[in-house]
Tab-separated table of C-alpha atoms in Angstrom:
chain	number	residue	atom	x	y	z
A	1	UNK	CA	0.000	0.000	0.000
A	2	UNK	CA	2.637	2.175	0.756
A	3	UNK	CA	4.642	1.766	-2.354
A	4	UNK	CA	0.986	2.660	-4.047
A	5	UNK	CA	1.035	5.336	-2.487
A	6	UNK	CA	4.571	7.166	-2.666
A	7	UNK	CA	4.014	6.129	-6.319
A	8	UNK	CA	1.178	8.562	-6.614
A	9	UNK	CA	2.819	10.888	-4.755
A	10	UNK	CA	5.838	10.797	-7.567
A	11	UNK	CA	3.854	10.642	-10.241
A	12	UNK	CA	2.158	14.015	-9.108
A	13	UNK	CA	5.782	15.383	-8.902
A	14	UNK	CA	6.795	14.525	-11.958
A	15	UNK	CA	3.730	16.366	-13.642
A	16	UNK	CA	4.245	19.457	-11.581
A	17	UNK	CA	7.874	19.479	-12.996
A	18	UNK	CA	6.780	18.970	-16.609
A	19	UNK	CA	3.928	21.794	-15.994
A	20	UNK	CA	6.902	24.279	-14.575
A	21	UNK	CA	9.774	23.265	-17.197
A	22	UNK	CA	12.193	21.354	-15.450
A	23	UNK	CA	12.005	18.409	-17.666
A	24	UNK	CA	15.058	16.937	-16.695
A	25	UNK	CA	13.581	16.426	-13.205
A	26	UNK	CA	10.359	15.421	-14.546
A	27	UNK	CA	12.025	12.629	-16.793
A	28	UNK	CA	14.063	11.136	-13.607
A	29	UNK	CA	10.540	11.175	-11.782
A	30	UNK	CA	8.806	9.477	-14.465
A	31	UNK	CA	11.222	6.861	-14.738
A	32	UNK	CA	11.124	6.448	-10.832
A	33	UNK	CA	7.310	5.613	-11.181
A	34	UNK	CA	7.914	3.274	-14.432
A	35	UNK	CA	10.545	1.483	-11.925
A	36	UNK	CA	8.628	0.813	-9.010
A	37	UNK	CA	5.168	-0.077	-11.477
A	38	UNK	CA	7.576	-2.680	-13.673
A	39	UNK	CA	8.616	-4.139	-10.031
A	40	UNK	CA	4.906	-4.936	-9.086
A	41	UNK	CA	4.603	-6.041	-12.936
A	42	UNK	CA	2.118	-3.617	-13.511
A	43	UNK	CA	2.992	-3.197	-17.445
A	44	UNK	CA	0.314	-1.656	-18.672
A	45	UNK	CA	0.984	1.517	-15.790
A	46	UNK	CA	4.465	1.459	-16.745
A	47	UNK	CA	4.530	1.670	-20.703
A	48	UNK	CA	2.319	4.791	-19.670
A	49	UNK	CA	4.484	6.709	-17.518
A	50	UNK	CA	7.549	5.187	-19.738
A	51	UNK	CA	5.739	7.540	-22.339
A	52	UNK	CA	5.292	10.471	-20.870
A	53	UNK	CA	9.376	10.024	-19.570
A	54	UNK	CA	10.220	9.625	-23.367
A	55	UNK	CA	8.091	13.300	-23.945
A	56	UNK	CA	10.362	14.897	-20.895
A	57	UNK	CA	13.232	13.423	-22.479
A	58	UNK	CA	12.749	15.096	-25.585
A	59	UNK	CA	11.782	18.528	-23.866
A	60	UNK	CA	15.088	18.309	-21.996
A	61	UNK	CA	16.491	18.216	-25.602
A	62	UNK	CA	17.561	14.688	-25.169
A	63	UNK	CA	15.747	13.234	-28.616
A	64	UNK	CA	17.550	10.413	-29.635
A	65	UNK	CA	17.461	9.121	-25.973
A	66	UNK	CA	13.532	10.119	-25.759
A	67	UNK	CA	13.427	8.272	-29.664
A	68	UNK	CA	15.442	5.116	-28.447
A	69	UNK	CA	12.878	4.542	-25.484
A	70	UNK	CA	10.186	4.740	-28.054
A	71	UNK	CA	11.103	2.443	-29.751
A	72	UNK	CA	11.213	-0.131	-26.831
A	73	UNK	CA	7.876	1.006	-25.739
A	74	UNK	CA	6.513	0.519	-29.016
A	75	UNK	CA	7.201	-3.337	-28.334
A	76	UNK	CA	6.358	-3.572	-25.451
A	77	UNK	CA	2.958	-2.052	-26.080
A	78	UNK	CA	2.109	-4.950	-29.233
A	79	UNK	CA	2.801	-7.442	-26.175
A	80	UNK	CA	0.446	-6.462	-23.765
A	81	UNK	CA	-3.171	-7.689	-23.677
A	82	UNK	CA	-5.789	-6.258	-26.596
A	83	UNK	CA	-7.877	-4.511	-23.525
A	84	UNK	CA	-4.835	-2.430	-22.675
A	85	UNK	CA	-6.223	0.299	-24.761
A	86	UNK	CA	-5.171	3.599	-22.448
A	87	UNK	CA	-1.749	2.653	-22.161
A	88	UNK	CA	-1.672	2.444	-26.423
A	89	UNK	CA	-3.189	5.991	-26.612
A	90	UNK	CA	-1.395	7.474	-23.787
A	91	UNK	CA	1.711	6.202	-25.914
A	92	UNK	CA	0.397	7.408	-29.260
A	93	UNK	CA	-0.160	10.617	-27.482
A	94	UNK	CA	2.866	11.119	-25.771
A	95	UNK	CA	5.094	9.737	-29.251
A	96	UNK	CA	3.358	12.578	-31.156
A	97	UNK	CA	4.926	15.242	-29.136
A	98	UNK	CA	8.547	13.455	-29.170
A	99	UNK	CA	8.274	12.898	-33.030
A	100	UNK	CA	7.577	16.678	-33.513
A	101	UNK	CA	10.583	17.558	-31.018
A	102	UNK	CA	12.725	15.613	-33.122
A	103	UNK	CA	11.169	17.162	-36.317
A	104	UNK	CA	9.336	14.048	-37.748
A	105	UNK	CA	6.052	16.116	-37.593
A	106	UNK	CA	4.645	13.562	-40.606
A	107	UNK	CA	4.732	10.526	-38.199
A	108	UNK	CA	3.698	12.876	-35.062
A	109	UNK	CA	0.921	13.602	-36.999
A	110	UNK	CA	-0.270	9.851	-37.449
A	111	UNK	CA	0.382	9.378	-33.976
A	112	UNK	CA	-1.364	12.230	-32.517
A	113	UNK	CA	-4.372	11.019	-35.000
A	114	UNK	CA	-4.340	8.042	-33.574
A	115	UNK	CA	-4.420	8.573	-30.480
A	116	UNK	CA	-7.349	11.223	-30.805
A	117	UNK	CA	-9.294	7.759	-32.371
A	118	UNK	CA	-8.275	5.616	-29.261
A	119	UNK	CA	-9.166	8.177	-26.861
A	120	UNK	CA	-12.776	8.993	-28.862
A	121	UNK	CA	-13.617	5.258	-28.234
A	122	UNK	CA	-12.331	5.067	-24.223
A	123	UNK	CA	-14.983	7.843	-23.985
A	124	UNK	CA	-12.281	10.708	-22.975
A	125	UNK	CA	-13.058	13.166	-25.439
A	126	UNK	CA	-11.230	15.926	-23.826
A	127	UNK	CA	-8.003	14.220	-24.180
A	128	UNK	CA	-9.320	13.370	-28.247
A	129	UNK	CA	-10.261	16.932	-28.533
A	130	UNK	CA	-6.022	18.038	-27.860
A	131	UNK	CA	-5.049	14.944	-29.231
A	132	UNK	CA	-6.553	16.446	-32.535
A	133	UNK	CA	-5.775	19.643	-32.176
A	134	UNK	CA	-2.239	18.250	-31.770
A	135	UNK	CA	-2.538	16.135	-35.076
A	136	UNK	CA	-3.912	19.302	-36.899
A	137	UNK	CA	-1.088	21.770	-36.273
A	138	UNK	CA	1.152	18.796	-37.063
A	139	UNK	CA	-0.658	18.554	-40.494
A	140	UNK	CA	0.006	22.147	-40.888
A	141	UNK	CA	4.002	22.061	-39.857
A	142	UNK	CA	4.545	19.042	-42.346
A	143	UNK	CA	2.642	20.076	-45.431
A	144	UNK	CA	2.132	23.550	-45.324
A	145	UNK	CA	-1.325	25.334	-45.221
A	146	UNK	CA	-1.979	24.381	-49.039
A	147	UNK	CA	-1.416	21.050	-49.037
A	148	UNK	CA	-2.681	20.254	-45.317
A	149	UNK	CA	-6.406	21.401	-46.377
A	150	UNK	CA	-8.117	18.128	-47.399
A	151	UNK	CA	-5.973	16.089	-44.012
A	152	UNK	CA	-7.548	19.163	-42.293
A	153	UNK	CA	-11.022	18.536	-43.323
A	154	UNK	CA	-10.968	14.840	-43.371
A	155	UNK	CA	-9.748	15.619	-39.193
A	156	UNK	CA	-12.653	18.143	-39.275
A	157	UNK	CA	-15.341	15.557	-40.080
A	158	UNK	CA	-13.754	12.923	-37.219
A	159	UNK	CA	-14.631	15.516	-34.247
A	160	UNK	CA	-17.916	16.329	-32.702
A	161	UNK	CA	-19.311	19.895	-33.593
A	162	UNK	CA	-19.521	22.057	-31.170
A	163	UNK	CA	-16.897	20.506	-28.701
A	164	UNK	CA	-13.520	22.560	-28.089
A	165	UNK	CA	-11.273	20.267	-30.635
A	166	UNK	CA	-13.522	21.057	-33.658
A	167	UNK	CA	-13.604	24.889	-33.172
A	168	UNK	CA	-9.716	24.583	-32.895
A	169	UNK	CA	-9.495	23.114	-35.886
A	170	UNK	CA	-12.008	24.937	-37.627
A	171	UNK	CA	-9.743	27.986	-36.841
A	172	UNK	CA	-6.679	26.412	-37.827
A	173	UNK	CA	-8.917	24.743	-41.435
A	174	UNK	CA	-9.664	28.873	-41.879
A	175	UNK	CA	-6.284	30.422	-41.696
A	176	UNK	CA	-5.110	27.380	-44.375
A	177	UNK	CA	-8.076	28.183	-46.733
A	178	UNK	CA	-6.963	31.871	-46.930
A	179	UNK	CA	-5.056	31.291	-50.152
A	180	UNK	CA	-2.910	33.883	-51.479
A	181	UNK	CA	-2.975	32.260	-54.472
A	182	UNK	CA	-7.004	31.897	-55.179
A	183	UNK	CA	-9.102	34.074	-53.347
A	184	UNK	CA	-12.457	31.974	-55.032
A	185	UNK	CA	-13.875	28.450	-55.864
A	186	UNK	CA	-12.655	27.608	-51.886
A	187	UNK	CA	-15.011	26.591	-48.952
A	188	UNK	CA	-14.102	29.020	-45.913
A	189	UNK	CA	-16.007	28.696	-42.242
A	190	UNK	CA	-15.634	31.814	-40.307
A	191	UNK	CA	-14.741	30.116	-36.819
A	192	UNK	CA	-16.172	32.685	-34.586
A	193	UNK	CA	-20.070	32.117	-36.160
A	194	UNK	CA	-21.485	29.023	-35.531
A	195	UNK	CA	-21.669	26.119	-38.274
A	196	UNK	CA	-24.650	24.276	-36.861
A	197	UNK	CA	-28.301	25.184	-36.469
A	198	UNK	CA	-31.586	27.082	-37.906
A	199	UNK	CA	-29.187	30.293	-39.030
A	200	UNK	CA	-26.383	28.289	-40.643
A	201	UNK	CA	-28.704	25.748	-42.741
A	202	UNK	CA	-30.443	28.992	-43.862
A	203	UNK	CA	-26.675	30.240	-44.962
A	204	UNK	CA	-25.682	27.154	-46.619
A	205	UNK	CA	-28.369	27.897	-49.079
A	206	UNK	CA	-26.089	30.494	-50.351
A	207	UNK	CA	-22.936	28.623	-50.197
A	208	UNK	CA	-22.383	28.213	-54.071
A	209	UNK	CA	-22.121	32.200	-54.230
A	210	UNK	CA	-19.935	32.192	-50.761
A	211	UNK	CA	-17.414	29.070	-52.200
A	212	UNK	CA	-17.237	30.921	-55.781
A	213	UNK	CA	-16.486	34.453	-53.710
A	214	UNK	CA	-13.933	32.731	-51.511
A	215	UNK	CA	-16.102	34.490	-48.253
A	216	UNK	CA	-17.405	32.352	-45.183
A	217	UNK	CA	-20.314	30.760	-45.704
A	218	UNK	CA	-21.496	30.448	-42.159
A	219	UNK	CA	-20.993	34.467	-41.656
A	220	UNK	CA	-23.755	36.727	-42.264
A	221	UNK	CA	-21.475	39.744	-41.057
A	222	UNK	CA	-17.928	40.376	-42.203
A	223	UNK	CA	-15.387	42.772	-42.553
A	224	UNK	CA	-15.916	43.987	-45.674
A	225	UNK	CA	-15.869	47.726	-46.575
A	226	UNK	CA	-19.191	49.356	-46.692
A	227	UNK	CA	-18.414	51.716	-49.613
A	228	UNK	CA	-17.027	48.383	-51.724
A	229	UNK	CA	-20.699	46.684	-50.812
A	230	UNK	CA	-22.613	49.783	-51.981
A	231	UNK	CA	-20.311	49.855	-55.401
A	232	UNK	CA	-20.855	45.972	-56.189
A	233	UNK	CA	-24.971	46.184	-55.280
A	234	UNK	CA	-24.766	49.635	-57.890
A	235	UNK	CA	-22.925	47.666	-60.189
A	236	UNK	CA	-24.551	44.809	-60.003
A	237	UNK	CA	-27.801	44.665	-59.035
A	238	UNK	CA	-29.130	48.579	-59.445
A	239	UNK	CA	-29.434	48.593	-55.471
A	240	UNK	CA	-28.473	52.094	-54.368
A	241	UNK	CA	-30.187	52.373	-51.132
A	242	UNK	CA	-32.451	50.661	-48.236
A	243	UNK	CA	-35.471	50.742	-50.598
A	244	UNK	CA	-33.811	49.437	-53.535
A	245	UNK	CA	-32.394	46.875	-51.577
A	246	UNK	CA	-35.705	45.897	-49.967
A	247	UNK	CA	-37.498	45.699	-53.841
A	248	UNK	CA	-34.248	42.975	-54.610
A	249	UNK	CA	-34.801	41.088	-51.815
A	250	UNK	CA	-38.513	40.964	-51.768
A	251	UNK	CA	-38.493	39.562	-55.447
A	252	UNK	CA	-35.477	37.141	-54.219
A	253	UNK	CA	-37.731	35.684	-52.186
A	254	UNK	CA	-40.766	35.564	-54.299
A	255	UNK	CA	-38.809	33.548	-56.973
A	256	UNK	CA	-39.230	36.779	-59.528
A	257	UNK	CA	-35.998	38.144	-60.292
A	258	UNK	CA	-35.096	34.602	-62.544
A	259	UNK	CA	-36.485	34.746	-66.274
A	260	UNK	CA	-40.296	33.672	-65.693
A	261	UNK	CA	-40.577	31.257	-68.795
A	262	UNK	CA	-38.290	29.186	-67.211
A	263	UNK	CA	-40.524	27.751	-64.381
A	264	UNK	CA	-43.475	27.796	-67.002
A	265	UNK	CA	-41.310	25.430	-69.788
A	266	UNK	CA	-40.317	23.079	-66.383
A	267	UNK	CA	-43.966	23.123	-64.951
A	268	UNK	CA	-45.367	21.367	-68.302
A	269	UNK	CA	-43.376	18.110	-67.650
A	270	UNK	CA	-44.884	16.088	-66.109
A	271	UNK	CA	-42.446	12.894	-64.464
A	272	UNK	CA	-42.330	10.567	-67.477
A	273	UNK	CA	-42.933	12.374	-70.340
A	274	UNK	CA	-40.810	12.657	-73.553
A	275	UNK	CA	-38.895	14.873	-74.798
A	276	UNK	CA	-41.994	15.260	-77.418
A	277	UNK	CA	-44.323	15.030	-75.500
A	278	UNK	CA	-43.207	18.048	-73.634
A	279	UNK	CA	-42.704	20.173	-76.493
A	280	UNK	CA	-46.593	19.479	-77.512
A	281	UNK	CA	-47.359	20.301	-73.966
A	282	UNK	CA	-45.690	23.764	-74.027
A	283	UNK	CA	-47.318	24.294	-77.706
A	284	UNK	CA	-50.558	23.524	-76.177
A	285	UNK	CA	-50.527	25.427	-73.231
A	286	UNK	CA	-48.862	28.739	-75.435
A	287	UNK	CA	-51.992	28.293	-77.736
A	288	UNK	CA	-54.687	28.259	-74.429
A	289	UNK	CA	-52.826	31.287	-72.870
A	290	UNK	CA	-53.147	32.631	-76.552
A	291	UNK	CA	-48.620	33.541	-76.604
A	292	UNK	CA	-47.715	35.087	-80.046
A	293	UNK	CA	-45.861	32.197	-82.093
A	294	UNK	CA	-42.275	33.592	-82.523
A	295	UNK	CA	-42.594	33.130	-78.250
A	296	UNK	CA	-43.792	30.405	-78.204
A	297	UNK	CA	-40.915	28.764	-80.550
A	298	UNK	CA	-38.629	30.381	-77.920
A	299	UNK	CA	-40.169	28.526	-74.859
A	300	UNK	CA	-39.875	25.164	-77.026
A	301	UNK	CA	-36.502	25.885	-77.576
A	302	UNK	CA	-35.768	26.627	-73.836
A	303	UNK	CA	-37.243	23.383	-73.382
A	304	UNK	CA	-34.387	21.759	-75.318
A	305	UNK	CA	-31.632	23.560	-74.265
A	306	UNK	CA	-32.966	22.763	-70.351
A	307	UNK	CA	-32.550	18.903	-71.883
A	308	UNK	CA	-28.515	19.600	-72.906
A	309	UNK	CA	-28.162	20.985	-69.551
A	310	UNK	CA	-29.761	17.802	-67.986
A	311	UNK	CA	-27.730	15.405	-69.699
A	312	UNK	CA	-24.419	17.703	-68.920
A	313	UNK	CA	-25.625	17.330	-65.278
A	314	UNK	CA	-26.164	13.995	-65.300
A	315	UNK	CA	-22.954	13.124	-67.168
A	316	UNK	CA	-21.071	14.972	-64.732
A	317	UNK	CA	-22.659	14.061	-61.217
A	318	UNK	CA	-24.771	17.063	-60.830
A	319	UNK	CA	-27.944	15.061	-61.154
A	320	UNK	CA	-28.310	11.291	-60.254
A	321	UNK	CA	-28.761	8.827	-63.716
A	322	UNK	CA	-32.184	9.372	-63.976
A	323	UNK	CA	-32.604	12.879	-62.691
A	324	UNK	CA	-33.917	16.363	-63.413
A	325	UNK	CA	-34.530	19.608	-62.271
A	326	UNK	CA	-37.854	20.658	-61.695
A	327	UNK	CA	-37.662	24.273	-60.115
A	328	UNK	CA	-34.742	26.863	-60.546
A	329	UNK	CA	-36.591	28.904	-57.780
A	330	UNK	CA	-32.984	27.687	-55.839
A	331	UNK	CA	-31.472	30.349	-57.856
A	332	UNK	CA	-32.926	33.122	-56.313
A	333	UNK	CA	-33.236	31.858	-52.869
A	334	UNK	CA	-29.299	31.580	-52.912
A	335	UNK	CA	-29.066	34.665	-54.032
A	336	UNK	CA	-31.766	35.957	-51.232
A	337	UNK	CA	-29.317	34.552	-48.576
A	338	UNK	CA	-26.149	36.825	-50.585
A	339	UNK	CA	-28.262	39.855	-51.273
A	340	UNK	CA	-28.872	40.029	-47.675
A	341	UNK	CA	-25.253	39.789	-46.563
A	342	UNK	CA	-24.394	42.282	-49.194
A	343	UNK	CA	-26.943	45.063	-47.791
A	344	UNK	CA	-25.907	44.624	-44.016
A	345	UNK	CA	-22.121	45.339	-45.279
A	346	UNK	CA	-24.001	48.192	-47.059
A	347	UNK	CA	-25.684	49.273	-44.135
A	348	UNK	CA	-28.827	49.040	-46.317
A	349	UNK	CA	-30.469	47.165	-43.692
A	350	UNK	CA	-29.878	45.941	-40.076
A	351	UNK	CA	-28.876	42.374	-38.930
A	352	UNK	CA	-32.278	41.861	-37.682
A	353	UNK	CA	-33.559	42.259	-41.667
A	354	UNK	CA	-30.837	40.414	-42.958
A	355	UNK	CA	-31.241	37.330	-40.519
A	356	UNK	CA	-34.920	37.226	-41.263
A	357	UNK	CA	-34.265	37.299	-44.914
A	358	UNK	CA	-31.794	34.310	-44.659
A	359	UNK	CA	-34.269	32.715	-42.915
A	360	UNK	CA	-37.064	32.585	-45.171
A	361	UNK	CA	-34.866	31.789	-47.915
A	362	UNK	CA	-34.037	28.943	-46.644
A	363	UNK	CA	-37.601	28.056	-45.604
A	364	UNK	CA	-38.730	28.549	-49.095
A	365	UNK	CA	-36.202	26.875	-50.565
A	366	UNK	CA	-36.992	23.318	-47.819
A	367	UNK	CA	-40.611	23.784	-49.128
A	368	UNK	CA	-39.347	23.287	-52.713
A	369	UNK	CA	-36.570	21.104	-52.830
A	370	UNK	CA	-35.965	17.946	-51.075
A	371	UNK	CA	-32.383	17.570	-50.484
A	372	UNK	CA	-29.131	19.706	-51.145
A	373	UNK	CA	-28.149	18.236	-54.544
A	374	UNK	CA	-31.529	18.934	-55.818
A	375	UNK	CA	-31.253	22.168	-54.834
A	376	UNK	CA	-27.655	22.695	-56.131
A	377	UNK	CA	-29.295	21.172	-59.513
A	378	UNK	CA	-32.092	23.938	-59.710
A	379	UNK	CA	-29.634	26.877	-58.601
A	380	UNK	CA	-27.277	26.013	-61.531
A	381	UNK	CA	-29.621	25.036	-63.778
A	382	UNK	CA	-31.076	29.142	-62.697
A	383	UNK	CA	-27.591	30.308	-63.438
A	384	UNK	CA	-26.599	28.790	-66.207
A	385	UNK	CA	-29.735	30.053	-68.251
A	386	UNK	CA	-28.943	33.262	-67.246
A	387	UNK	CA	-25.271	33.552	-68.035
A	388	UNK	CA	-23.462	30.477	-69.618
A	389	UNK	CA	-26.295	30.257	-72.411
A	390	UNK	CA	-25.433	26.701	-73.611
A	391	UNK	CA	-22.159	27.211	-74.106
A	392	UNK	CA	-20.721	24.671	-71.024
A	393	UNK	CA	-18.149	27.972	-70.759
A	394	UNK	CA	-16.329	29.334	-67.253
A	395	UNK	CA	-19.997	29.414	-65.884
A	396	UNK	CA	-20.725	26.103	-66.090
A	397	UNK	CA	-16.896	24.982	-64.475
A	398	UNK	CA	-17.184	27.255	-61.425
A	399	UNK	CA	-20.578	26.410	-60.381
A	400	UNK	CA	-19.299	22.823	-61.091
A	401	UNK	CA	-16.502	23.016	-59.024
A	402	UNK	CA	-18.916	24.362	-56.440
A	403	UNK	CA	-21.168	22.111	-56.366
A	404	UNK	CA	-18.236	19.260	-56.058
A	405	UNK	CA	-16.971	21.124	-53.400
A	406	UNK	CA	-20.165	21.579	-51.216
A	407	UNK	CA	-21.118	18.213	-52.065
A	408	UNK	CA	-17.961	16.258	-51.467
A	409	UNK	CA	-15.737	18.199	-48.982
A	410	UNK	CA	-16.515	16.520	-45.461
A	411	UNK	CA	-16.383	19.692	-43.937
A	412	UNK	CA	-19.061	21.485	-46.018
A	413	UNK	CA	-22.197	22.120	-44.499
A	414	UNK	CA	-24.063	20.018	-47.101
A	415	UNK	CA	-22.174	16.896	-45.442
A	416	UNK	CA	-23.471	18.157	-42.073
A	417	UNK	CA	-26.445	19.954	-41.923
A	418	UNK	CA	-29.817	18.180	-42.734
A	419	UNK	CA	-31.704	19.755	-45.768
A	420	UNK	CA	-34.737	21.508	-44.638
């Protein structure tokens, strides 16, 4: 009992010194504990503490040493029992750190990873939580910011949201995604607004403009400069003031500010029909709503170049094999969730307005679509009959690479948020 207990009582030490810097001491305690558990065959206990001598070691600046005892305990942990899981992690954990000392920070990042997986499953997700944050900057110091983006994300997706370790490395995922060297087509999460919840959802359903723009999605303010807001909504959109801006986002909303023949060519298919028998439906409803000829010959014409479009989408994982887009209504409800983010940088509106307008828009847009890659269908379907014109040009290849992104990135909100 009392060997129990001094060893508690040195173990306690030998933390105190590793918490104050004097890792030389804290190594020679450590290895006193390891002693006295290998004497009462307690091996388990002692490739533990063995570990956390090898990190002292290495803080003392003593790395070959601390790599050398690694290397034992590395055997000595594939000998003991398979239920021995703490020790395994505690060793994973503890290697990770000694790797990085000695400037392997590729193989401390495995073994910080892996211990963040062991320690998930024991239940101890504090301990996961730094053990992840530990693998991410690791990521970072071996590959650079670039190259450590997809590790990054693919970490992302392993940790709870909302717990400690995934706003850590949300924050360090958002300092690598601000590329100097492509400032669009990137997914950014801004890591002080939340990425879960009724408000984000509603901002993901703007996400193709925010990826293309290289902004944060999950952000509804930013620190953008009013007077560059004001010249973009001018520019763009004719928006000049609050009222302005309120007419824009009103016919966002209402589905309006897309071409209207659009939604009537797609609401004349019914699920089944051919290609023909569409085109006699449009002819016949032009000829009951009595629509000059030359127009109608331009809705019949929409209706085939909606059918290129399909088949594009299709070929290229936009729509399933036997899919189509019924409703390009997405269009402007992505645009609703942008337009209101651009008029609170304008100070066109307050962040009450905007929030409720982000809101709807993403209420409308659950009441008309019925999962995320339907609605990415309709919204690029929207947009490419209003700019790319059947040409499959830059328009088509960004809102592609969009929809890939939001679609396949495991940190995208589309891979986490339900629809609707």
């Amino acid at each position: 009992m009392a060997m129990r207990t001094d060893t508690g009582e040195l173990l306690d030490r030998a933390r105190r010194y590793q918490r104050q810097g004097r890792s030389e001491e804290a190594a020679a305690a450590f290895a006193g504990v390891a002693d006295a558990l290998e004497a009462r065959a307690d091996w388990p206990g002692a490739v533990a503490v063995r570990a956390r001598q090898a990190r002292a070691l290495a803080e003392a600046g003593r790395a070959e040493q601390a790599l050398r005892l690694l290397a034992d305990l590395g055997r000595a942990a594939a000998a003991l029992p398979a239920q021995a899981a703490e020790p395994r992690a505690i060793l994973d954990d503890q290697a990770a750190h000694v790797l990085a000392r000695a400037g392997r920070d590729g193989e401390g990042a495995r073994r910080a990873w892996a211990a963040m997986t062991a320690f998930r499953a024991l239940g101890a997700h504090e301990r996961a939580d730094r053990a992840g944050v530990h693998a991410a900057r690791l990521i970072v110091r071996d590959a650079g910011e670039r190259a450590a983006i997809g590790p990054l994300r693919e970490l992302l997706a392993l940790l709870p949201p909302g717990g400690e370790g995934h706003g850590r490395v949300t924050e360090i995922l958002a300092r690598a995604q601000r590329r100097p060297d492509r400032d669009h087509d990137v997914l950014v999460a801004d890591p002080d607004h939340a990425t879960w919840g009724r408000l984000a959802a509603a901002l993901a359903v703007g996400a193709h403009l925010a990826v293309g723009n290289g902004v944060p999605w999950n952000a509804l303010e930013h620190d953008g400069d009013p007077a560059a807001e004001r010249t973009l909504l001018e520019r763009d959109w004719g928006v000049t003031g609050p009222a302005s801006w309120r007419e824009q986002i009103d016919r966002l909303l209402a589905a309006e500010n897309s071409d209207p023949a659009i939604q009537i060519v797609l609401d004349r298919r019914q699920r089944g029909m051919d290609p023909r028998d569409w085109r006699d439906a449009i002819v016949d409803w032009c000829a009951g709503q009595e629509v000059p000829a030359d127009a109608a010959r331009e809705l019949v014409e929409l209706s085939a170049l909606v059918l290129r479009y399909e088949a594009r989408f299709r070929a290229d994982g936009l729509l399933p094999p036997d899919g189509r887009v019924d409703s390009v209504f997405g269009y402007d409800f992505g645009r609703a969730v942008n337009m209101a983010r651009w008029g609170l940088g304008a100070r066109f509106c307050d962040a009450e307005a905007a929030e409720e307008a982000v809101l709807r828009a993403g209420r409308l847009a659950g009441r008309v679509y019925r999962s995320w890659r339907e609605f990415s269908a309709g919204y690029v379907l929207g947009r490419m009959l209003r700019f790319d014109e059947g040409e499959f040009g830059e328009w088509y290849e960004r809102s592609l690479a969009g929809h890939r992104i939001l679609t396949q990135d495991p940190a995208s909100p589309w891979r986490l948020l339900a629809w609707g």
